[in-house]
PDB file of C-alpha atoms and ligand atoms in Angstrom:
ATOM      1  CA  UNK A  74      74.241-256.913  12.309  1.00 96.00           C
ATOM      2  CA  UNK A  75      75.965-254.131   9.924  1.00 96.00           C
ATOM      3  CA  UNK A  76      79.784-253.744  10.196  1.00 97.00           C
ATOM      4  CA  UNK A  77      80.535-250.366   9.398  1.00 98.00           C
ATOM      5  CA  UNK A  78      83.540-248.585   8.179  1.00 98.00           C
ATOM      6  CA  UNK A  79      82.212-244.745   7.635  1.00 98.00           C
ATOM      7  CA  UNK A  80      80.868-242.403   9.983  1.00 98.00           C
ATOM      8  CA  UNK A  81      77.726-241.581   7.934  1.00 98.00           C
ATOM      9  CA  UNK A  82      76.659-244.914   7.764  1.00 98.00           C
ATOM     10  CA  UNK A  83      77.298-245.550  11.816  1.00 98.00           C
ATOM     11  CA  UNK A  84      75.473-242.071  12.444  1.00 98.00           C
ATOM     12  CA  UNK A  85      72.486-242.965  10.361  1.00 98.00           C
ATOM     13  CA  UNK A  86      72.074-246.081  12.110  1.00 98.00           C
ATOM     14  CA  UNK A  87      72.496-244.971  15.993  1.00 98.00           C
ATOM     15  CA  UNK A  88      70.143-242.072  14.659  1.00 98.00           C
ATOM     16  CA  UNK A  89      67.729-244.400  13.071  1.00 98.00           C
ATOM     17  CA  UNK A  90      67.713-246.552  16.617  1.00 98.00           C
ATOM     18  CA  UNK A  91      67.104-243.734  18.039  1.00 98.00           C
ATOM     19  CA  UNK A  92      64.424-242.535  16.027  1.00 98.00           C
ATOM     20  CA  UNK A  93      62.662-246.077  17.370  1.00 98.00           C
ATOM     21  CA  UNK A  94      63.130-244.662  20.877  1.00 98.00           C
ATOM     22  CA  UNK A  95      66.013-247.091  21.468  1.00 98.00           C
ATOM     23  CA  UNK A  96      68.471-246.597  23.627  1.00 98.00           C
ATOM     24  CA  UNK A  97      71.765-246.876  22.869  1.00 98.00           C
ATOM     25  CA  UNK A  98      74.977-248.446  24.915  1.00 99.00           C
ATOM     26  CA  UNK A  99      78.394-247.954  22.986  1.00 99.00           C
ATOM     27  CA  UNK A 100      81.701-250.382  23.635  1.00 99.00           C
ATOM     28  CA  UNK A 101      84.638-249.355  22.091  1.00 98.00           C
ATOM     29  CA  UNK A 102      87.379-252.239  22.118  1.00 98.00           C
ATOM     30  CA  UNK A 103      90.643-252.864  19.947  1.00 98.00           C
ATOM     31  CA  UNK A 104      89.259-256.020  18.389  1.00 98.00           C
ATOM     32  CA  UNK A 105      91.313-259.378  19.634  1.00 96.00           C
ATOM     33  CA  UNK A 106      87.102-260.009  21.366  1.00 97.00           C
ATOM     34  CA  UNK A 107      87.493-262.552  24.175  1.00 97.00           C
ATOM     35  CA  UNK A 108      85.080-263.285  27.187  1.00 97.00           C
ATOM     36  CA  UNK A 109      85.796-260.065  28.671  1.00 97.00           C
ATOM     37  CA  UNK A 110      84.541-258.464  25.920  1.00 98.00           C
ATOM     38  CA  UNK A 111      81.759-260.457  25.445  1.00 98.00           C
ATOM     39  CA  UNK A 112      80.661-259.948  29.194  1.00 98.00           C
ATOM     40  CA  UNK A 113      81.004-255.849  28.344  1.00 98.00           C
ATOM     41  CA  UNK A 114      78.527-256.469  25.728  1.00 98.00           C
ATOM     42  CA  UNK A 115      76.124-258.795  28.128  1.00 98.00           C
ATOM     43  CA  UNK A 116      76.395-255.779  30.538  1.00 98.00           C
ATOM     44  CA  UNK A 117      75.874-253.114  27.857  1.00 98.00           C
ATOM     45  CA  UNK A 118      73.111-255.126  26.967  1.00 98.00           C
ATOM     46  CA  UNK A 119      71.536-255.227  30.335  1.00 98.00           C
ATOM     47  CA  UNK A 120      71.516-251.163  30.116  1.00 98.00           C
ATOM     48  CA  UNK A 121      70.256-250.208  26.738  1.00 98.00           C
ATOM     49  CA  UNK A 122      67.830-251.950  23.913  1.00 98.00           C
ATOM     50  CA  UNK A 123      71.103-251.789  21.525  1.00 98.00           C
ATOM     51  CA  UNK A 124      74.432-252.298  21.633  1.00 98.00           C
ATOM     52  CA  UNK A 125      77.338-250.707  19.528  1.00 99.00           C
ATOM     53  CA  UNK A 126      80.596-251.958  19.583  1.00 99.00           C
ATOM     54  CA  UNK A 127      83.879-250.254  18.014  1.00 99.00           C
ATOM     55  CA  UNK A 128      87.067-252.163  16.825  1.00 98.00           C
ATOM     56  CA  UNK A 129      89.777-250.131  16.347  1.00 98.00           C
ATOM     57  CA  UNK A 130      93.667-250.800  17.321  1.00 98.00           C
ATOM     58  CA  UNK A 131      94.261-246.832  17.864  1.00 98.00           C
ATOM     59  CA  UNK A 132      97.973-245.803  16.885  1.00 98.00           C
ATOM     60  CA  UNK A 133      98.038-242.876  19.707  1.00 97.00           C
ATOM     61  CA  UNK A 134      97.726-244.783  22.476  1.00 98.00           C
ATOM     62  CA  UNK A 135     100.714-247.102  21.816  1.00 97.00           C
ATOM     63  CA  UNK A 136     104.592-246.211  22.463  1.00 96.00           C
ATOM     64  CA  UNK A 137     107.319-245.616  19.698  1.00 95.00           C
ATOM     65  CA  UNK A 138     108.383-249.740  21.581  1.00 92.00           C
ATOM     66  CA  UNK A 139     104.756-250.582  22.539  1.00 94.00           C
ATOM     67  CA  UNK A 140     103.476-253.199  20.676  1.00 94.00           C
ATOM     68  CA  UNK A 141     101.116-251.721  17.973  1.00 97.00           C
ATOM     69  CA  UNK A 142     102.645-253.813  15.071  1.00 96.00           C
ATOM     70  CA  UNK A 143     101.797-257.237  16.759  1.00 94.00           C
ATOM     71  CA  UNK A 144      98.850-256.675  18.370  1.00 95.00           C
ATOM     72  CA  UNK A 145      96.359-259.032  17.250  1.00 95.00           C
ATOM     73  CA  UNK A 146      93.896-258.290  14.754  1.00 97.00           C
ATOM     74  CA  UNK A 147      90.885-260.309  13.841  1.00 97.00           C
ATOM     75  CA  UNK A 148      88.529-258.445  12.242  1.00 98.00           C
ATOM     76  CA  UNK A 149      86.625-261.567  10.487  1.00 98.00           C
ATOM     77  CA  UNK A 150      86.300-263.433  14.094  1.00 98.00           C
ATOM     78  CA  UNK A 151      85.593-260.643  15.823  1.00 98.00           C
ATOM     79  CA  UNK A 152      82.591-259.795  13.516  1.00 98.00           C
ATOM     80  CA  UNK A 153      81.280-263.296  13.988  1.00 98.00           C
ATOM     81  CA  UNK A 154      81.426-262.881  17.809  1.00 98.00           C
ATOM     82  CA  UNK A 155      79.897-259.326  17.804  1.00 98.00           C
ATOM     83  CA  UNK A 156      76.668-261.009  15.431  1.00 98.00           C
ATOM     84  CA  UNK A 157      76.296-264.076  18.041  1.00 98.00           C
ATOM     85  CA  UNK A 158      76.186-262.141  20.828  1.00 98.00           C
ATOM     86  CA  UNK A 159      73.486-259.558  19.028  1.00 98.00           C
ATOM     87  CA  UNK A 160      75.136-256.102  18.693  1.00 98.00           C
ATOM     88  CA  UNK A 161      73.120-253.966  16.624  1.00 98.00           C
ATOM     89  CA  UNK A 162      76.325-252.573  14.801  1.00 98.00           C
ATOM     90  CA  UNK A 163      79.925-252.565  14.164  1.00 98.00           C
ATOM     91  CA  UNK A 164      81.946-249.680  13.938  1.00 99.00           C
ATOM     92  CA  UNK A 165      85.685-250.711  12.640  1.00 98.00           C
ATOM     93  CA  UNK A 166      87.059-247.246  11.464  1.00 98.00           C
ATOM     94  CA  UNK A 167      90.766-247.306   8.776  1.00 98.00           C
ATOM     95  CA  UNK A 168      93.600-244.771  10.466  1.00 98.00           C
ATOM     96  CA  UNK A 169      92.932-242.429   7.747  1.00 97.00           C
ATOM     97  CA  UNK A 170      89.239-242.034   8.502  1.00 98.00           C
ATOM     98  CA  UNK A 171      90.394-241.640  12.451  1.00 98.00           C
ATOM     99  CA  UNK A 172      93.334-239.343  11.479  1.00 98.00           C
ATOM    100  CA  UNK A 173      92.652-237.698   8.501  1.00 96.00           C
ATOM    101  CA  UNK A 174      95.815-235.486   8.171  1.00 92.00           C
ATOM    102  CA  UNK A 175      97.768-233.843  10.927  1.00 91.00           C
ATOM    103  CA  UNK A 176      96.078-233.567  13.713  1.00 91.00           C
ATOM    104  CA  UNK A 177      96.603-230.021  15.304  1.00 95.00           C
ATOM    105  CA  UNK A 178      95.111-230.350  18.461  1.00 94.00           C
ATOM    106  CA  UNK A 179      95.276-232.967  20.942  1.00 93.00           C
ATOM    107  CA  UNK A 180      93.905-233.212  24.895  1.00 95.00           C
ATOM    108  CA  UNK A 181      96.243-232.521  27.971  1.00 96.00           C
ATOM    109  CA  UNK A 182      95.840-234.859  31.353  1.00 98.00           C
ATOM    110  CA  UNK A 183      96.894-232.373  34.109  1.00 95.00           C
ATOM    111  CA  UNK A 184      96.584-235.328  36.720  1.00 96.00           C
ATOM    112  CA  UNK A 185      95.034-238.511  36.849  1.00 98.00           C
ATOM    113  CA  UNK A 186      98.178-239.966  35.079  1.00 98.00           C
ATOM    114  CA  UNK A 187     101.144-239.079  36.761  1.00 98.00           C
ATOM    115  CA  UNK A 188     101.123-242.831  38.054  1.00 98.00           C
ATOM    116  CA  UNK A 189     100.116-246.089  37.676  1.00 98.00           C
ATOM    117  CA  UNK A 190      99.894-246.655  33.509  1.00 98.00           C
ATOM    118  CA  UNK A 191     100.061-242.962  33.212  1.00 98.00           C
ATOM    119  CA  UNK A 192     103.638-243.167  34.702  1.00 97.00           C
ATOM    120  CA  UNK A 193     104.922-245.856  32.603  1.00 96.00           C
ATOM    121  CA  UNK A 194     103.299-244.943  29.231  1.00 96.00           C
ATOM    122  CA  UNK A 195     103.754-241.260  28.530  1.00 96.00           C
ATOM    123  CA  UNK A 196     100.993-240.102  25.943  1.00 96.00           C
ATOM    124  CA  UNK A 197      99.246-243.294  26.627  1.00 98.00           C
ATOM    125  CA  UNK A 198      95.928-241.526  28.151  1.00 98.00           C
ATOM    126  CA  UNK A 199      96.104-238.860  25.969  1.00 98.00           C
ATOM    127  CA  UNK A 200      96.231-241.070  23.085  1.00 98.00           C
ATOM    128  CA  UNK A 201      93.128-242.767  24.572  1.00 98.00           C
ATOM    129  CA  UNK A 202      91.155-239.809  25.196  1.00 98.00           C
ATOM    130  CA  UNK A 203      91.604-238.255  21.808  1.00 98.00           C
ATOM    131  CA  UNK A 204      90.351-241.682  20.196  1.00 98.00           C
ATOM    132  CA  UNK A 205      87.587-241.907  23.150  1.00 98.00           C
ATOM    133  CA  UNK A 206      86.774-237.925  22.153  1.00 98.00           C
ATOM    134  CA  UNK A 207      86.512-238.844  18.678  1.00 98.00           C
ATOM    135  CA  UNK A 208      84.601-241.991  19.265  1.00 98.00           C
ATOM    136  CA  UNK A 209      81.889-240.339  21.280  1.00 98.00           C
ATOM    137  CA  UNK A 210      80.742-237.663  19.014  1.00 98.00           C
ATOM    138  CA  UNK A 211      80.648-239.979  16.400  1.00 98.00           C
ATOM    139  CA  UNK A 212      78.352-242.804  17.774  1.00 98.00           C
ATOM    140  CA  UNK A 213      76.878-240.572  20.784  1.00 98.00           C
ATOM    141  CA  UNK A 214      75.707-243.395  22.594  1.00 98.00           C
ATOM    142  CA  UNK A 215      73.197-242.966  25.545  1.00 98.00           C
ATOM    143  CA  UNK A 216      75.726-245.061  27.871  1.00 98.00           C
ATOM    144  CA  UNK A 217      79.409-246.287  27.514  1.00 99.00           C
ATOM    145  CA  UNK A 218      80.779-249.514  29.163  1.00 99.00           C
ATOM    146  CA  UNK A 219      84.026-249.839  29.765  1.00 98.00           C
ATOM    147  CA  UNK A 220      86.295-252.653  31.904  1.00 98.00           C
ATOM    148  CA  UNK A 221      87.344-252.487  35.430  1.00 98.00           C
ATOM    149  CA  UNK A 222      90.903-254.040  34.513  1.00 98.00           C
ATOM    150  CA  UNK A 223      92.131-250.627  32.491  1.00 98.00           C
ATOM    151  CA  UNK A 224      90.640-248.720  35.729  1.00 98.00           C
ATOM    152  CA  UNK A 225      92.760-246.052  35.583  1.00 98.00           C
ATOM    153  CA  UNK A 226      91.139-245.317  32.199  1.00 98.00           C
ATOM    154  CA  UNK A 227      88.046-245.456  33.652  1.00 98.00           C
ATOM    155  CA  UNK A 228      88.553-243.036  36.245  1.00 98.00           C
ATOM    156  CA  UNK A 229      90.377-240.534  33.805  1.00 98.00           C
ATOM    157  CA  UNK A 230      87.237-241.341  31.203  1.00 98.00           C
ATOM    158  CA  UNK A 231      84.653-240.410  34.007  1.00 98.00           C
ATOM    159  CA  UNK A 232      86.767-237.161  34.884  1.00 98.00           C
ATOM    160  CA  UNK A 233      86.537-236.454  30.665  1.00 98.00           C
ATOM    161  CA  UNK A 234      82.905-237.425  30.687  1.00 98.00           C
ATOM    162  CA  UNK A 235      82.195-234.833  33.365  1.00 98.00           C
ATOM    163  CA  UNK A 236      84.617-231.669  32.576  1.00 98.00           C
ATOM    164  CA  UNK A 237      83.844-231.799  28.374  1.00 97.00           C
ATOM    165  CA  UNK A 238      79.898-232.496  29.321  1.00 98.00           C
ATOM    166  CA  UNK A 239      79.737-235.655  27.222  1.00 98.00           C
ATOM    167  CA  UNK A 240      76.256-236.700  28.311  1.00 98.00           C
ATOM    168  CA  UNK A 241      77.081-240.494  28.376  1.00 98.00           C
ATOM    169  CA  UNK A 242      76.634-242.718  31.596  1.00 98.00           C
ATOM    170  CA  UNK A 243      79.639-244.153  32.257  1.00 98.00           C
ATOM    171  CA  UNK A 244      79.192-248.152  32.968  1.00 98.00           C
ATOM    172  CA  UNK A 245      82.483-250.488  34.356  1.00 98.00           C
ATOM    173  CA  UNK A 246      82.295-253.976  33.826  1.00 98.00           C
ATOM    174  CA  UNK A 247      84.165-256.226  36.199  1.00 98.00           C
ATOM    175  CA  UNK A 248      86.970-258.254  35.294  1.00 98.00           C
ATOM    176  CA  UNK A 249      87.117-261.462  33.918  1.00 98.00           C
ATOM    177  CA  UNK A 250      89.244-264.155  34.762  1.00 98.00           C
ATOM    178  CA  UNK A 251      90.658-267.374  33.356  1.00 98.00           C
ATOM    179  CA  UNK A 252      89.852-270.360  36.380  1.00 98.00           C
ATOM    180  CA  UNK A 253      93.445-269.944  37.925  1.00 98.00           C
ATOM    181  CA  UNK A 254      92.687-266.203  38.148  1.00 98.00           C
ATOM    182  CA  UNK A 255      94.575-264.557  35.481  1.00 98.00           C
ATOM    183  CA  UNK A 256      92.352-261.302  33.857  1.00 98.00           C
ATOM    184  CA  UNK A 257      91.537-261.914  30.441  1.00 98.00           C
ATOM    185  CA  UNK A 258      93.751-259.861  27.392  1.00 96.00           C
ATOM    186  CA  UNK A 259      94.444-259.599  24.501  1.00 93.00           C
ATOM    187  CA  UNK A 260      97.758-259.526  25.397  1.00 94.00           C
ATOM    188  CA  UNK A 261      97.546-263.001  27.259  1.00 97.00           C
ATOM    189  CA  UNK A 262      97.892-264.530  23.503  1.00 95.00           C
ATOM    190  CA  UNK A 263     101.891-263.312  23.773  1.00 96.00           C
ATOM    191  CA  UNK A 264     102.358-265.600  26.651  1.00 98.00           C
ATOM    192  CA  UNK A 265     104.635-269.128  26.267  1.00 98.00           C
ATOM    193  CA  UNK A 266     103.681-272.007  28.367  1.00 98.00           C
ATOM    194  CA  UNK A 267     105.888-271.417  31.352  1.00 98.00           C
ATOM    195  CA  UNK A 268     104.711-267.600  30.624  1.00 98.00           C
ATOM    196  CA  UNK A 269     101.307-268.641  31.041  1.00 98.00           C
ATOM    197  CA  UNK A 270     101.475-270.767  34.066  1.00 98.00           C
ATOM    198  CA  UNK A 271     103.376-267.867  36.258  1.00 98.00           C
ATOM    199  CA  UNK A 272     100.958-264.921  35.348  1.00 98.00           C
ATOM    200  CA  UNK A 273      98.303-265.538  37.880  1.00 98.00           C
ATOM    201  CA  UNK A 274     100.663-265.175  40.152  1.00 98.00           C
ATOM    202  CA  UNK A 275     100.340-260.931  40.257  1.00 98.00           C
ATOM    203  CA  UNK A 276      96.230-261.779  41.195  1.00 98.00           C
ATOM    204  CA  UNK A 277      97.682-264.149  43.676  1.00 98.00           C
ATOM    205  CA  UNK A 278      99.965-261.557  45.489  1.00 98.00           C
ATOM    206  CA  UNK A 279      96.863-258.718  45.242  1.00 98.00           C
ATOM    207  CA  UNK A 280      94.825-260.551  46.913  1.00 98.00           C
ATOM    208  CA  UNK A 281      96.924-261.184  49.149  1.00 98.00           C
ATOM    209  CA  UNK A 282      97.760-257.619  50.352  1.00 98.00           C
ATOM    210  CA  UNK A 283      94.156-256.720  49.577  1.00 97.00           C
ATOM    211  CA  UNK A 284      92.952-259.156  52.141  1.00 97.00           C
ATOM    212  CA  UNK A 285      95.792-258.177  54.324  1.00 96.00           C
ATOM    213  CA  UNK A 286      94.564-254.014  54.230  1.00 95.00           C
ATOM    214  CA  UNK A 287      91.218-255.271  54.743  1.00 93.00           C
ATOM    215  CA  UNK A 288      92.353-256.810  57.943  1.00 93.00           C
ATOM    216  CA  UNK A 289      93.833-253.978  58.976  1.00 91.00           C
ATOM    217  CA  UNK A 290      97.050-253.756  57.792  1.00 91.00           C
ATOM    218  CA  UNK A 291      99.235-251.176  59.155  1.00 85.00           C
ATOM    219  CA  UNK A 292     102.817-250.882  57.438  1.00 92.00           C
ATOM    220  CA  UNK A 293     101.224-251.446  53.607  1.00 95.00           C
ATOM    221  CA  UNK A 294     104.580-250.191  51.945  1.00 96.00           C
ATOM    222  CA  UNK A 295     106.566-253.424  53.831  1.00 96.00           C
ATOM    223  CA  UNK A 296     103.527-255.491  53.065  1.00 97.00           C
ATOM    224  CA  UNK A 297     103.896-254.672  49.010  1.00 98.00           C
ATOM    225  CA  UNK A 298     107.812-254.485  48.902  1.00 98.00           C
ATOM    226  CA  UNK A 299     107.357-258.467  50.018  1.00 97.00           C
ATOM    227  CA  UNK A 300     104.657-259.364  47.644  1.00 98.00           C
ATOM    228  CA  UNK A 301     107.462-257.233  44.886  1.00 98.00           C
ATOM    229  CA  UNK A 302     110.607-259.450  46.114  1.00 98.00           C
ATOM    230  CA  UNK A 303     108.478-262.885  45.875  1.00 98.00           C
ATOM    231  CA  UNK A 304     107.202-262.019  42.358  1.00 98.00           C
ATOM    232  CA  UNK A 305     110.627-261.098  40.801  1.00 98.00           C
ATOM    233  CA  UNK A 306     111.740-264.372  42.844  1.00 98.00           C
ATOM    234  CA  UNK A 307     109.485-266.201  40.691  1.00 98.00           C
ATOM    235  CA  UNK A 308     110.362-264.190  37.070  1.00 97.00           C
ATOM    236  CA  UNK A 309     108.038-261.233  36.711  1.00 98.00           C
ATOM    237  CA  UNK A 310     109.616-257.944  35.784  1.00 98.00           C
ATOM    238  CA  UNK A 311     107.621-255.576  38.035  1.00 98.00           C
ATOM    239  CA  UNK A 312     105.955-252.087  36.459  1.00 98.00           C
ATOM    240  CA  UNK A 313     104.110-251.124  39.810  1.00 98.00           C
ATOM    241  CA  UNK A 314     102.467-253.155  42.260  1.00 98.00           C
ATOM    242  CA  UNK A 315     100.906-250.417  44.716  1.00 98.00           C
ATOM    243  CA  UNK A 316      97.787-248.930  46.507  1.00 98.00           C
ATOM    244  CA  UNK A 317      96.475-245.887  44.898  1.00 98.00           C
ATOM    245  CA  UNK A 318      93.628-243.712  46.122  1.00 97.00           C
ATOM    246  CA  UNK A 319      90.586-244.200  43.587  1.00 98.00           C
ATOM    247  CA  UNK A 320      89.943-240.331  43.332  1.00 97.00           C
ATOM    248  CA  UNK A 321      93.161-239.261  42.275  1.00 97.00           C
ATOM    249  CA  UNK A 322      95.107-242.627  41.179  1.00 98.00           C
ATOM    250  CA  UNK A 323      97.706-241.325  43.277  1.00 98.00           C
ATOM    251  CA  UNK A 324      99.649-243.896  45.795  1.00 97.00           C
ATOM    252  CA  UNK A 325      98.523-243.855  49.395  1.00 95.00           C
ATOM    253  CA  UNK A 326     100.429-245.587  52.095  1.00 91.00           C
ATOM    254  CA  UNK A 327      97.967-245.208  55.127  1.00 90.00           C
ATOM    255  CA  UNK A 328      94.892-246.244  53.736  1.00 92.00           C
ATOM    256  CA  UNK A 329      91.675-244.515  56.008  1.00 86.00           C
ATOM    257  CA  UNK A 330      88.132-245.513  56.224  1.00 80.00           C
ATOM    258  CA  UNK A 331      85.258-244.654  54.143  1.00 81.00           C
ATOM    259  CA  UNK A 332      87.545-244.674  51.050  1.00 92.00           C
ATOM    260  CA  UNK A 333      87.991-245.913  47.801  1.00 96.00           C
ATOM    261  CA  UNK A 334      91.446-247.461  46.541  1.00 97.00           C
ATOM    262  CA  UNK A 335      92.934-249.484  43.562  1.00 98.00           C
ATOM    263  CA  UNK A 336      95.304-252.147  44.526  1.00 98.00           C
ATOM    264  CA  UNK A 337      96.872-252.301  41.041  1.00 98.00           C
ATOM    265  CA  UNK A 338     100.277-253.809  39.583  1.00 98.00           C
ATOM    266  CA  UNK A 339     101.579-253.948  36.120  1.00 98.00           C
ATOM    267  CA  UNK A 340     104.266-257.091  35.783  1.00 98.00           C
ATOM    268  CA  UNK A 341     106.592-258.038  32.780  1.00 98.00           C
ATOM    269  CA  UNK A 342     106.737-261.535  32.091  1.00 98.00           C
ATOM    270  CA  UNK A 343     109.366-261.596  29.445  1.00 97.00           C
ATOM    271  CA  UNK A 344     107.724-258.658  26.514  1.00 95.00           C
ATOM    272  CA  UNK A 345     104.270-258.757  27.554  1.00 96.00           C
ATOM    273  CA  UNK A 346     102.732-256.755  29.922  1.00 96.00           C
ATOM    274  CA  UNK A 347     100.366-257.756  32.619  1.00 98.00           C
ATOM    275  CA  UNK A 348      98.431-255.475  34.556  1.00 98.00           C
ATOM    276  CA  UNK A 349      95.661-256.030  37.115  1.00 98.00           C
ATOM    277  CA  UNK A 350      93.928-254.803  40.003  1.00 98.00           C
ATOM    278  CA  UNK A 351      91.525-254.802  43.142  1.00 98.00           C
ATOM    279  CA  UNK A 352      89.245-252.164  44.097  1.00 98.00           C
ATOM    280  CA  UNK A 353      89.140-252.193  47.795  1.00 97.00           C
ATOM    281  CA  UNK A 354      86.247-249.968  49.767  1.00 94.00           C
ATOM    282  CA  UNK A 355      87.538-249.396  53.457  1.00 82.00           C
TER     283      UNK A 355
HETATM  284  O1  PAF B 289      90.286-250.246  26.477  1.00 56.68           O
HETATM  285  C1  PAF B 289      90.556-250.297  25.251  1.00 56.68           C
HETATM  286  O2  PAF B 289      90.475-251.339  24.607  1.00 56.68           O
HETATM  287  C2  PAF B 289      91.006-249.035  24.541  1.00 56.68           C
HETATM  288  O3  PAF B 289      91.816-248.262  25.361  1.00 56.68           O
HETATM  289  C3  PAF B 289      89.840-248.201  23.973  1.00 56.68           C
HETATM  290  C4  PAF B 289      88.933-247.688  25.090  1.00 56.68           C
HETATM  291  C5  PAF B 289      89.038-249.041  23.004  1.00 56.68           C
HETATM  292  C6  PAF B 289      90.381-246.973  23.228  1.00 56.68           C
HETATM  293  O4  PAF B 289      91.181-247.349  22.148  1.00 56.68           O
END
């Protein structure tokens, strides 16, 4: 496997794969690799003869308080990972090869992320699709795979991929969980003990209300605003916890047939920030 640090060397090798007729599947992550990762790659895998992963904690997507500073970095681990699990290549870029002096443009999100993430980060998916922008013309994979737990990125990447004509099949992976149901992070490292034992509760309460809608559910607003009370009974600082129509991650209250919706929440438990969701297909 070759880690790479330039973007002449990382062209000249997805070109060279290329060359061989391979295909190529690209998976950009921010390092910190745990089994969600890993099962990106397995999926990425599935897709295309070669896989190329990118590590890279990108400083625009992160708040003046977000935690860019801490965020975990393991380079060295992460490597080792990326080599068992066969990845053709590395990519793990510096900041001043990503932002090499001011950057005068940048992309605006005219909807998409007005809620959800997008209403509690400002600049966070702009941050992500200039890095995402960036990343694509540099690797220009054949296919890119991405998680289903950042969904709303997801949906705003597919909406990139097909207004700026990126011609990249989009691919989501589905979350992974810990056995009591918590989605894996990179975050989950921040969590204490007590922390740790409380955050599957937010999977708990979604799938509760997702089974409920499911079933039928008529008054979903009073249905969330109990599953809200119980988890601030129990500690969590709550974000969001709502339904949001898939299309335009927007919050629907009467959810209709034949239609696609995110059941998502986003929970404080002390600093660190939990999000999750459920896709539910009436
Ligand atoms: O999902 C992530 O880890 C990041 O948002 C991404 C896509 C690697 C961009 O920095």
């Amino acid at each position: 496997m070759e880690a790479i640090d330039n973007i002449d060397d990382i062209r000249t090798k997805v070109r060279s794969l290329k060359k061989q007729e391979k295909s190529v599947a690209f998976v950009p992550t921010m390092g910190a690799l745990h089994e969600g990762h890993l099962s990106l790659f397995r999926l990425a895998q599935q897709h295309a003869d070669e896989v190329v992963v990118s590590i890279y904690v990108n400083p625009e997507q992160f708040g003046p308080d977000e935690d860019f500073d801490e965020y975990p970095r393991e380079l060295e681990n992460d490597l080792a990972k990326c080599e068992e699990e066969g990845i053709a290549a590395v990519f793990a870029p510096s900041d001043t090869l990503m932002y090499p002096g001011e950057q005068l443009l940048s992309i605006h999100i005219d909807e998409l992320n007005k809620y959800m993430d997008g209403g509690s980060r400002p600049g966070f998916f702009e941050g992500i699709l200039l890095i995402v922008n960036k990343l694509f013309n540099i690797i220009g994979p054949d296919i890119a795979v991405f998680g289903q737990k950042d969904i709303q990125q997801f949906r705003i990447l597919q909406q990139m991929v097909k207004e700026f004509n990126h011609d990249i099949e989009l691919i989501m992976g589905p979350i992974q969980r810990a056995n009591d149901g918590l989605a894996l992070s990179s975050r989950n490292a921040y969590l204490d003990d007590q922390q740790r034992k409380l955050a599957p509760g937010l999977y708990r309460s979604l799938q509760y209300v997702a089974k409920q809608i499911k079933e039928g559910a008529q008054n979903v607003e009073l249905l969330l605003d109990h599953q809200k009370d119980e988890l601030q009974a129990k500690g969590f600082k709550i974000d969001y916890v709502n339904l949001f129509s898939f299309e335009k991650v927007a919050p629907v209250t009467d959810p209709k047939g034949n239609n696609k919706y995110i059941l998502g929440g986003a929970v404080y438990l002390g600093e660190t920030r939990l999000i999750d969701n459920i896709i539910i297909e009436k």
